[in-house]
Every structure is written in structure tokens, then in C-alpha cells.
Tab-separated table of C-alpha atoms in Angstrom:
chain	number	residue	atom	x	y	z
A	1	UNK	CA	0.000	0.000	0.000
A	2	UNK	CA	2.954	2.544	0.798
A	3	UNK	CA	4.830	2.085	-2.618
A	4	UNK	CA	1.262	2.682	-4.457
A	5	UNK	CA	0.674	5.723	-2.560
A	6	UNK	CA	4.659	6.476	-3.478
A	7	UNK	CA	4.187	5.617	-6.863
A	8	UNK	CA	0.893	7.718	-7.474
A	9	UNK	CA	2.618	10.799	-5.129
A	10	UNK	CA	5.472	10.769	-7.559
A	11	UNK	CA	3.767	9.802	-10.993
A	12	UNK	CA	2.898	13.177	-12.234
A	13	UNK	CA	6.739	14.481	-11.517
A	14	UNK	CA	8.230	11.730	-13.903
A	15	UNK	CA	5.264	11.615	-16.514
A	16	UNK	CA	5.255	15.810	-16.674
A	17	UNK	CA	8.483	16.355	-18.582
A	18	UNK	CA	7.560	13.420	-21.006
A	19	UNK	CA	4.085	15.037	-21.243
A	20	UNK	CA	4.990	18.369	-22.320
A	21	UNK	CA	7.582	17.246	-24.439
A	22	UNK	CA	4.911	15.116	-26.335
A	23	UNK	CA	2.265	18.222	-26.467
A	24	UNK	CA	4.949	20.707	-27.373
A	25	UNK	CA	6.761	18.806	-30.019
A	26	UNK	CA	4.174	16.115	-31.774
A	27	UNK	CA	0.319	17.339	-30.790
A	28	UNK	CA	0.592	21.091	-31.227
A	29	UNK	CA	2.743	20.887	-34.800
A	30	UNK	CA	0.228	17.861	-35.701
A	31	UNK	CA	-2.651	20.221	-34.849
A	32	UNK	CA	-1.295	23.242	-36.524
A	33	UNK	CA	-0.383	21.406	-39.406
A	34	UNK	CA	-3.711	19.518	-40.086
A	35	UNK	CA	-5.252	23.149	-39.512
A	36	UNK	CA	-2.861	24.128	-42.078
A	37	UNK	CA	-3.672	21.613	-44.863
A	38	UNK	CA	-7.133	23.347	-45.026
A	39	UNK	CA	-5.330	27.010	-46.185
A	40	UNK	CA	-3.064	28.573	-48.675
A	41	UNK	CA	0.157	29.456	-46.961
A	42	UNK	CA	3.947	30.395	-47.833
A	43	UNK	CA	4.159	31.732	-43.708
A	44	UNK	CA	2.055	30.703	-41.090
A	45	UNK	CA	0.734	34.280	-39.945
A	46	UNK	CA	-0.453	34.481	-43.715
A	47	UNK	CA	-2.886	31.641	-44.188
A	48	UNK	CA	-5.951	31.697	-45.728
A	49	UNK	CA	-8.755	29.351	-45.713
A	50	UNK	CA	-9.607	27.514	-48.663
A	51	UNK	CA	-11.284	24.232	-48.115
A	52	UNK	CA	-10.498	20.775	-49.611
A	53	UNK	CA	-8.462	22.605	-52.358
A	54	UNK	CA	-5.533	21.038	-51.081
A	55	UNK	CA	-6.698	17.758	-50.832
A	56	UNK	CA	-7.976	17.954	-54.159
A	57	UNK	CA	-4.794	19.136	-55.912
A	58	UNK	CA	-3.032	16.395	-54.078
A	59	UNK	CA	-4.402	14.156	-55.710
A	60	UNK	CA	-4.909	15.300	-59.351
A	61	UNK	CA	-1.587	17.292	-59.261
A	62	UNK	CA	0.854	15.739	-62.292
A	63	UNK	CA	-0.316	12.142	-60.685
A	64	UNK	CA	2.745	12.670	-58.527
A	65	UNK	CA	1.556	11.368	-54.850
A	66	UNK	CA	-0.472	8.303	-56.601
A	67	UNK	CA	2.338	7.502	-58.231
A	68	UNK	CA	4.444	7.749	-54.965
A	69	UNK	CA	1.998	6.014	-53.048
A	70	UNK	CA	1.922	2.817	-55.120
A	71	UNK	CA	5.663	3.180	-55.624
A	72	UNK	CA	6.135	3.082	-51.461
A	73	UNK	CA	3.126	0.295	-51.029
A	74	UNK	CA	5.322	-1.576	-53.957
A	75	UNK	CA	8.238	-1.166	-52.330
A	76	UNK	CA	6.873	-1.984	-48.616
A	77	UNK	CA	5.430	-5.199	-49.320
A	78	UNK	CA	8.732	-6.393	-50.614
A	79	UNK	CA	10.539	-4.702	-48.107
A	80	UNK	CA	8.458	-6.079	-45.252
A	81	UNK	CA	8.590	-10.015	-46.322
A	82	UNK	CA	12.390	-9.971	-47.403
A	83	UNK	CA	13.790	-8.488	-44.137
A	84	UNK	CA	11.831	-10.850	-41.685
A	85	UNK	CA	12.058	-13.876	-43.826
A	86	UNK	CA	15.872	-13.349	-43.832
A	87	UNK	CA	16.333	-11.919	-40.579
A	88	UNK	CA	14.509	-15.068	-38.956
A	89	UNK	CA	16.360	-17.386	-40.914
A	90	UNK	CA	19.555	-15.209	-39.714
A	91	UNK	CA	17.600	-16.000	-36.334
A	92	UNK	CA	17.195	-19.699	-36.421
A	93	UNK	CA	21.024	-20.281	-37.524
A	94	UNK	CA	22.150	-17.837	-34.268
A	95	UNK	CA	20.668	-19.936	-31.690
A	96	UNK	CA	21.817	-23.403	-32.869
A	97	UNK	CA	25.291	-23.200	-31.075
A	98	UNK	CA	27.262	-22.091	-34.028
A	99	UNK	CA	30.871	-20.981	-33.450
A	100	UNK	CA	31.400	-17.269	-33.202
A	101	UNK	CA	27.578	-16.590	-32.444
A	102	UNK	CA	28.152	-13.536	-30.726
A	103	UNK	CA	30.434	-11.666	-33.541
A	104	UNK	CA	27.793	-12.837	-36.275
A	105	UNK	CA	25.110	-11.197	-34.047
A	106	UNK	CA	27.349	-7.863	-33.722
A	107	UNK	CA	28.368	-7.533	-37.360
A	108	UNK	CA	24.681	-7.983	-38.531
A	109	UNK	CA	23.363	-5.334	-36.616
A	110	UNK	CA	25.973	-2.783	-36.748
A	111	UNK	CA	24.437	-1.534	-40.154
A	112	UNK	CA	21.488	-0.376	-37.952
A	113	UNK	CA	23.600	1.819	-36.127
A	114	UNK	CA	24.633	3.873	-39.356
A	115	UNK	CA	22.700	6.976	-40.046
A	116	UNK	CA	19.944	6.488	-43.238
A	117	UNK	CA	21.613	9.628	-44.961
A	118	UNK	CA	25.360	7.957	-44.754
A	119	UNK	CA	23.695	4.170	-46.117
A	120	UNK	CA	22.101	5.999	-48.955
A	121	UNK	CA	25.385	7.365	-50.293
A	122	UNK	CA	27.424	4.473	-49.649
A	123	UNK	CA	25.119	2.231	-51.207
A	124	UNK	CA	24.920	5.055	-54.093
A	125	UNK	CA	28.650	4.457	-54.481
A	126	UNK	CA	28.870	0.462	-54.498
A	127	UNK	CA	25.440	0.125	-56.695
A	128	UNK	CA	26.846	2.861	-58.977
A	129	UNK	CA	29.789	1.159	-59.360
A	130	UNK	CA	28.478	-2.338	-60.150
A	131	UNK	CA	25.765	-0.858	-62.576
A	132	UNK	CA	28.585	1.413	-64.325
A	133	UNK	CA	30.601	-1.641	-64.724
A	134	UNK	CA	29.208	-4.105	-65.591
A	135	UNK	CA	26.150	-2.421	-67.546
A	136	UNK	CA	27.649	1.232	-68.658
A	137	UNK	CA	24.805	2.607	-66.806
A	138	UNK	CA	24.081	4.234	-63.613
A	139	UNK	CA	21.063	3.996	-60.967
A	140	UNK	CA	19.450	7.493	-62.348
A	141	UNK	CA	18.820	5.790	-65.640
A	142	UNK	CA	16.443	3.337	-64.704
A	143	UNK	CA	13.733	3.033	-62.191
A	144	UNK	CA	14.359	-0.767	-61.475
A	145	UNK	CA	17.666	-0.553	-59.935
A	146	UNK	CA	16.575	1.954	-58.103
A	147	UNK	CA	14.090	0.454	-56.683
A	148	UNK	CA	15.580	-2.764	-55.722
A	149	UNK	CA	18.357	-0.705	-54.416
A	150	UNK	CA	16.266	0.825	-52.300
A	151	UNK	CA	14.982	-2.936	-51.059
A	152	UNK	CA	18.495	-4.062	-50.719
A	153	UNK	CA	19.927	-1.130	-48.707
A	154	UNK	CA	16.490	-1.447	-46.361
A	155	UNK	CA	17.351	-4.912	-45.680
A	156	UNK	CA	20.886	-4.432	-45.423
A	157	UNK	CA	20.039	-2.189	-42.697
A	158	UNK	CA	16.900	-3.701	-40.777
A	159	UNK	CA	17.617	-7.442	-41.100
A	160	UNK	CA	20.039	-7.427	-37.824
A	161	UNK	CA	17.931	-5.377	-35.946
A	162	UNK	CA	15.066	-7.959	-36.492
A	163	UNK	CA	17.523	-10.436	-36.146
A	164	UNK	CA	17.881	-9.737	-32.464
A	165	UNK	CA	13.944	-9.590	-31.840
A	166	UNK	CA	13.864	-12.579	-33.080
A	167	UNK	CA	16.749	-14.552	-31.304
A	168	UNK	CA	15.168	-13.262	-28.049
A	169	UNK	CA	11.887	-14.341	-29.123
A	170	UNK	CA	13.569	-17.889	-30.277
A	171	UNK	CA	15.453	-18.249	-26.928
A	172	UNK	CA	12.196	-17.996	-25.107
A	173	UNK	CA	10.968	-20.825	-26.377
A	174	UNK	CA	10.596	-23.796	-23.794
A	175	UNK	CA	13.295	-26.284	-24.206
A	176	UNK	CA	11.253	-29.002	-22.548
A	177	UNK	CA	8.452	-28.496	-25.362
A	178	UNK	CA	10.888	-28.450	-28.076
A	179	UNK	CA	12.411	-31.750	-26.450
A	180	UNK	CA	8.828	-33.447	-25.957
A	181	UNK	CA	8.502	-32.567	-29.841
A	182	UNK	CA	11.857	-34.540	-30.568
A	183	UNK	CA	10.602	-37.233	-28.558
A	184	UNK	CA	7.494	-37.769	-30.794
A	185	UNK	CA	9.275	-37.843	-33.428
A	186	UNK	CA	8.532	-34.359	-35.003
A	187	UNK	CA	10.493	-33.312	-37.849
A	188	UNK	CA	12.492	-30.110	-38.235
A	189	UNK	CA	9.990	-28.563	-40.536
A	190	UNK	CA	7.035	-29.614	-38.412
A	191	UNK	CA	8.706	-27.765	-35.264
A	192	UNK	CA	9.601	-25.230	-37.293
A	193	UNK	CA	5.817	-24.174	-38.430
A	194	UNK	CA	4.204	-26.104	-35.490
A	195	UNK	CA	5.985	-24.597	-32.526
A	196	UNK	CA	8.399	-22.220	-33.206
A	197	UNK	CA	6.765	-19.964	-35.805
A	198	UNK	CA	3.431	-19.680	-33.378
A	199	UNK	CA	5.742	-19.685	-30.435
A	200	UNK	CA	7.110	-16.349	-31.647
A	201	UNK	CA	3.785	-14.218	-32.793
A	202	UNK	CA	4.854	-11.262	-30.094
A	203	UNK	CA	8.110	-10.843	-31.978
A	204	UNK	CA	6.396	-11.227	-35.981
A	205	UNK	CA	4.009	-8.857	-34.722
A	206	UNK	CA	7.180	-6.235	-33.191
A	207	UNK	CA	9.467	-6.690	-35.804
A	208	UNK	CA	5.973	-6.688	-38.702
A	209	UNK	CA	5.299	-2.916	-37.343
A	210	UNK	CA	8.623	-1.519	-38.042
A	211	UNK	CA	9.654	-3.115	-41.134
A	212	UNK	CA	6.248	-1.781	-42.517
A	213	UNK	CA	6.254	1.489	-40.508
A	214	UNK	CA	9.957	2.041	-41.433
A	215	UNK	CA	9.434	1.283	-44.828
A	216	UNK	CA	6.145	3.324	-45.383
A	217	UNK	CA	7.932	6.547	-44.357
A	218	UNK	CA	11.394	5.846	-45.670
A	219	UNK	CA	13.213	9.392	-46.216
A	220	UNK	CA	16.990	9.780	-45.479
A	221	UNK	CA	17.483	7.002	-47.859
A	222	UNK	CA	15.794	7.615	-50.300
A	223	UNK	CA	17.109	11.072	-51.020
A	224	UNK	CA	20.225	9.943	-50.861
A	225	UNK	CA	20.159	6.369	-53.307
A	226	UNK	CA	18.093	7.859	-55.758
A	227	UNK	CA	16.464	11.250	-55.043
A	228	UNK	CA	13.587	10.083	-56.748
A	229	UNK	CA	15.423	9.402	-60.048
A	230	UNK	CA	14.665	9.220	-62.674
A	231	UNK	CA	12.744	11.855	-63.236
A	232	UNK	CA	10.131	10.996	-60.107
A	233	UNK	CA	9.928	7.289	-60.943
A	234	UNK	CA	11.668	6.403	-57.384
A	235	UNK	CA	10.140	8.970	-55.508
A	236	UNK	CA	8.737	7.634	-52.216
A	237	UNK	CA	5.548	9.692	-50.461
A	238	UNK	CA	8.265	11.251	-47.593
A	239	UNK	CA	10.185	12.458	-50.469
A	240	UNK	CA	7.344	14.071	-52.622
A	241	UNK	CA	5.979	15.543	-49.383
A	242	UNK	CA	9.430	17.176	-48.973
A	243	UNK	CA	9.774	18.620	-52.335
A	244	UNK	CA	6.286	19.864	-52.251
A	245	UNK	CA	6.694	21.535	-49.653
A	246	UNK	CA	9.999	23.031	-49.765
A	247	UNK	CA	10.496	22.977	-53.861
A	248	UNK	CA	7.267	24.471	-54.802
A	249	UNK	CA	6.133	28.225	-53.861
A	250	UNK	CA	2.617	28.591	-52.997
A	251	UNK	CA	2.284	24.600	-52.825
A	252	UNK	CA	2.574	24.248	-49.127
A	253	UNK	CA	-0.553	23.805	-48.502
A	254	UNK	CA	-0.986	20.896	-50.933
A	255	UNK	CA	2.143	19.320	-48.987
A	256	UNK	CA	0.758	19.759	-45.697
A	257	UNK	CA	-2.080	18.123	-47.210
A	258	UNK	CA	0.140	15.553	-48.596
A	259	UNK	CA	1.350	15.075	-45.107
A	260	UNK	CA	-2.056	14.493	-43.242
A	261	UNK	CA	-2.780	11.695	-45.607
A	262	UNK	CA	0.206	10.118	-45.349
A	263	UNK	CA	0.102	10.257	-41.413
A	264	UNK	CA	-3.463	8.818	-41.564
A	265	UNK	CA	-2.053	5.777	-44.457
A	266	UNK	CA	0.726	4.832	-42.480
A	267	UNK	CA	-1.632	4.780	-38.745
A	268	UNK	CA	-4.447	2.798	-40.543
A	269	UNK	CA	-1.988	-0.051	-42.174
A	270	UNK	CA	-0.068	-0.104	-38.831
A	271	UNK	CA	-3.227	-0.560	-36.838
A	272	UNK	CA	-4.936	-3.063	-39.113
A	273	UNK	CA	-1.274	-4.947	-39.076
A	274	UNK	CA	-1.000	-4.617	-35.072
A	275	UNK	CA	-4.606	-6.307	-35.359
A	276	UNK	CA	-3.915	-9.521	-37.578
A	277	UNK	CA	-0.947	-10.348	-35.782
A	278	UNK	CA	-2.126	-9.721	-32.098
A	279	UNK	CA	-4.892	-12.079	-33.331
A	280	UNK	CA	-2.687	-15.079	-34.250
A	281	UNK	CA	-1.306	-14.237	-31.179
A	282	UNK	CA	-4.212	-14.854	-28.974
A	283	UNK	CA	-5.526	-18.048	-31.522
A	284	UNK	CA	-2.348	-19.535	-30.581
């Protein structure tokens, strides 16, 4: 009873400075900004309503954003199944005792720890260099190698990081159950899809929401790999929000609008994903 009256005395001290930060920094911009998407703008003290204008150019504008839209949803669904299909297979071989476990673990996931701007170049560089030759060509010229550059760079970066959710989520896994499945003669495959898949919803549902949410608002790399080249044919939604907003005069508005939709894209698929996955969790 005297650490709950402890904890409630002291909860609103520690939860304040979180609290304000969150008001001050994400719900007053996001308010101002989805107030914004309803005006015509260049400065904020200058805004004038003007409906679903916005909205409406958005969408009709050059085809732009539904091009970037199916472009990102493209590149997402790859993205999404090739980083947790080879980051639990990554997974699986990590926690069968192989030799030098540990460095295998660190080298895979130090890619995470490099900024997106600094991959995007780098992988610039080697892809550009492969492409040049081997094919006399370089990424700007053609929208496919940009956009499984794109896919490889995104793995090359999130596979280790989903690794490790997924070792922990492996190691969890009762030894006595996977023992009592050896005993009755289950099969590697059969433990595989039978216990060790279902065994590890909570981390296919973690790892699921950031591939996808990662993915969906990729930015820092792809303005450095491709910058949308050619022409806009690689040019994800963060990226046409950007330029929109900043390489346009009198088009803020539309990218503010731009923005709100994307915010609301990316919450619905997350939620809808966070709710298939929590329900094989709870089936299982």
C-alpha cells in the first residue's frame, strides 16, 4: 500500500516532462499542421482558408503522390517479407550453437547503427559502381535498380535489428516443449511451423510494425540512393511531401495536405497490421 501511494505521489513528476515534451513537439505541430492543410500558406501568420483545395490538388496534381503512393506500397510489401524472412532465418542459424555466435550477431546489426543519410550514399557508391561496370549505366537511368536498391539497402540495414527480436523471441521458447517434440518424433519442418513460428507471434508482430512502418515513411534514404530518379519514378511519399513543400512556392498547402494523408495511411496499415498479428497471437 505505501509504494502505491509512493508511486501515485510521484507519478505526475516523472510523466510531466515526457508530457509536455509530447504536447509541445508532436500534438501542437500535428494540430497546426492539419489546420494548415485546409489554407493557402507560404508563412504561417499568412494563411488563408480555402477548403479541400488542397486535398484535391493532391491528388490530381501531375499524378505525382499516386504515383508515390503505389511506388512506397510496392516497395513496402517487398521490403516487409524480405527483411523478416531473412532476418529469422539469420535467427534460427544464431541460436543453434554455431561458433562465433556472438560476432555474427554484432556484425549484422551494426548496419542499424549507421545513419539512413550515410547508407544511402554508400550504397549510391557500391550500386553505382556495379551498374557502371558491368552495364555502362548508372542507378538514375532506370527506375528498377533503383528500386531494388532501395529494397536491398532497407534490408541491409533492418535485417540485424530484427535479427535480435527474433533470437530473443527464439530463446524464449521452452526447451522441454521443443524436447517433448523430438521425442514424438517431429520433424524439423514440423517444429519449425508447429511450434516455433506460433511460439514467436509477439516478436512477428514487433518486428511486422517496423519493417512496414519504417518502410512506409522511408526518407533519409531515399534522397540519398536515388532522389527520386529518374525523373520521379523512385520517388517515395516522404520524399514528394518534402519537395512539395519546400520545392514548390505557394504549394505548401498541398504538402501539408500531402502530409495528413500520409500520417493517416501509415496509422491505418499499422493498426490493421497490429490487429492480424495480435490475433494469431491470442488463436495460438
Amino acid at each position: 500500500m505505501e509504494n502505491n501511494k509512493a508511486i501515485k505521489k510521484y507519478f505526475p513528476i516523472f510523466v510531466l516532462p515526457t508530457l509536455l515534451a509530447f504536447i509541445l513537439f508532436f500534438f501542437i505541430p500535428f494540430v497546426m499542421g492539419f489546420v494548415l492543410s485546409f489554407t493557402k500558406f507560404k508563412v504561417i501568420t499568412d494563411a488563408h482558408f480555402i477548403g479541400f483545395k488542397n486535398y484535391i490538388r493532391a491528388f490530381t496534381l501531375n499524378n505525382e503522390f499516386i504515383h508515390a503512393l503505389g511506388f512506397t506500397s510496392l516497395f513496402t510489401v517487398v521490403s516487409v517479407i524480405t527483411v523478416n524472412v531473412f532476418a529469422f532465418i539469420l535467427a534460427l542459424l544464431l541460436t543453434h550453437g554455431l561458433k562465433g555466435t556472438n560476432f555474427f550477431r554484432s556484425v549484422f546489426f551494426m548496419p542499424n547503427l549507421i545513419g539512413g543519410i550515410v547508407l544511402g550514399y554508400i550504397w549510391n557508391l557500391l550500386i553505382n559502381g556495379v551498374l557502371l561496370r558491368y552495364f555502362g549505366e548508372d542507378i538514375s537511368f532506370n527506375a528498377k535498380y533503383g528500386f531494388w536498391g532501395l529494397v536491398i539497402l532497407t534490408n541491409w540495414q533492418l535485417i540485424g535489428y530484427m535479427m535480435v527480436i527474433y533470437i530473443a523471441g527464439l530463446q524464449n521458447i521452452s526447451s522441454e516443449l521443443l524436447e517433448a517434440a523430438s521425442i514424438d518424433g517431429a520433424s524439423s519442418f514440423a517444429t519449425l511451423f508447429k511450434i516455433k513460428i506460433p511460439m514467436v507471434m509477439p516478436s512477428i508482430t514487433i518486428c511486422m510494425f517496423l519493417t512496414l512502418t519504417n518502410s512506409f515513411k522511408m526518407f533519409d534514404q531515399n534522397l540519398a540512393l536515388t532522389n527520386g530518379a529518374p525523373g520521379t519514378e523512385t520517388e517515395m511519399l516522404a520524399l514528394n511531401i518534402y519537395k512539395t513543400f519546400y520545392g514548390r512556392t505557394g504549394f505548401q498547402g498541398v504538402g501539408q495536405a500531402k502530409a495528413v494523408v500520409f500520417f493517416i495511411i501509415v496509422a491505418v496499415i499499422a493498426f490493421v497490421q497490429l490487429k492480424l498479428t495480435n490475433t494469431k497471437e491470442i488463436e495460438q
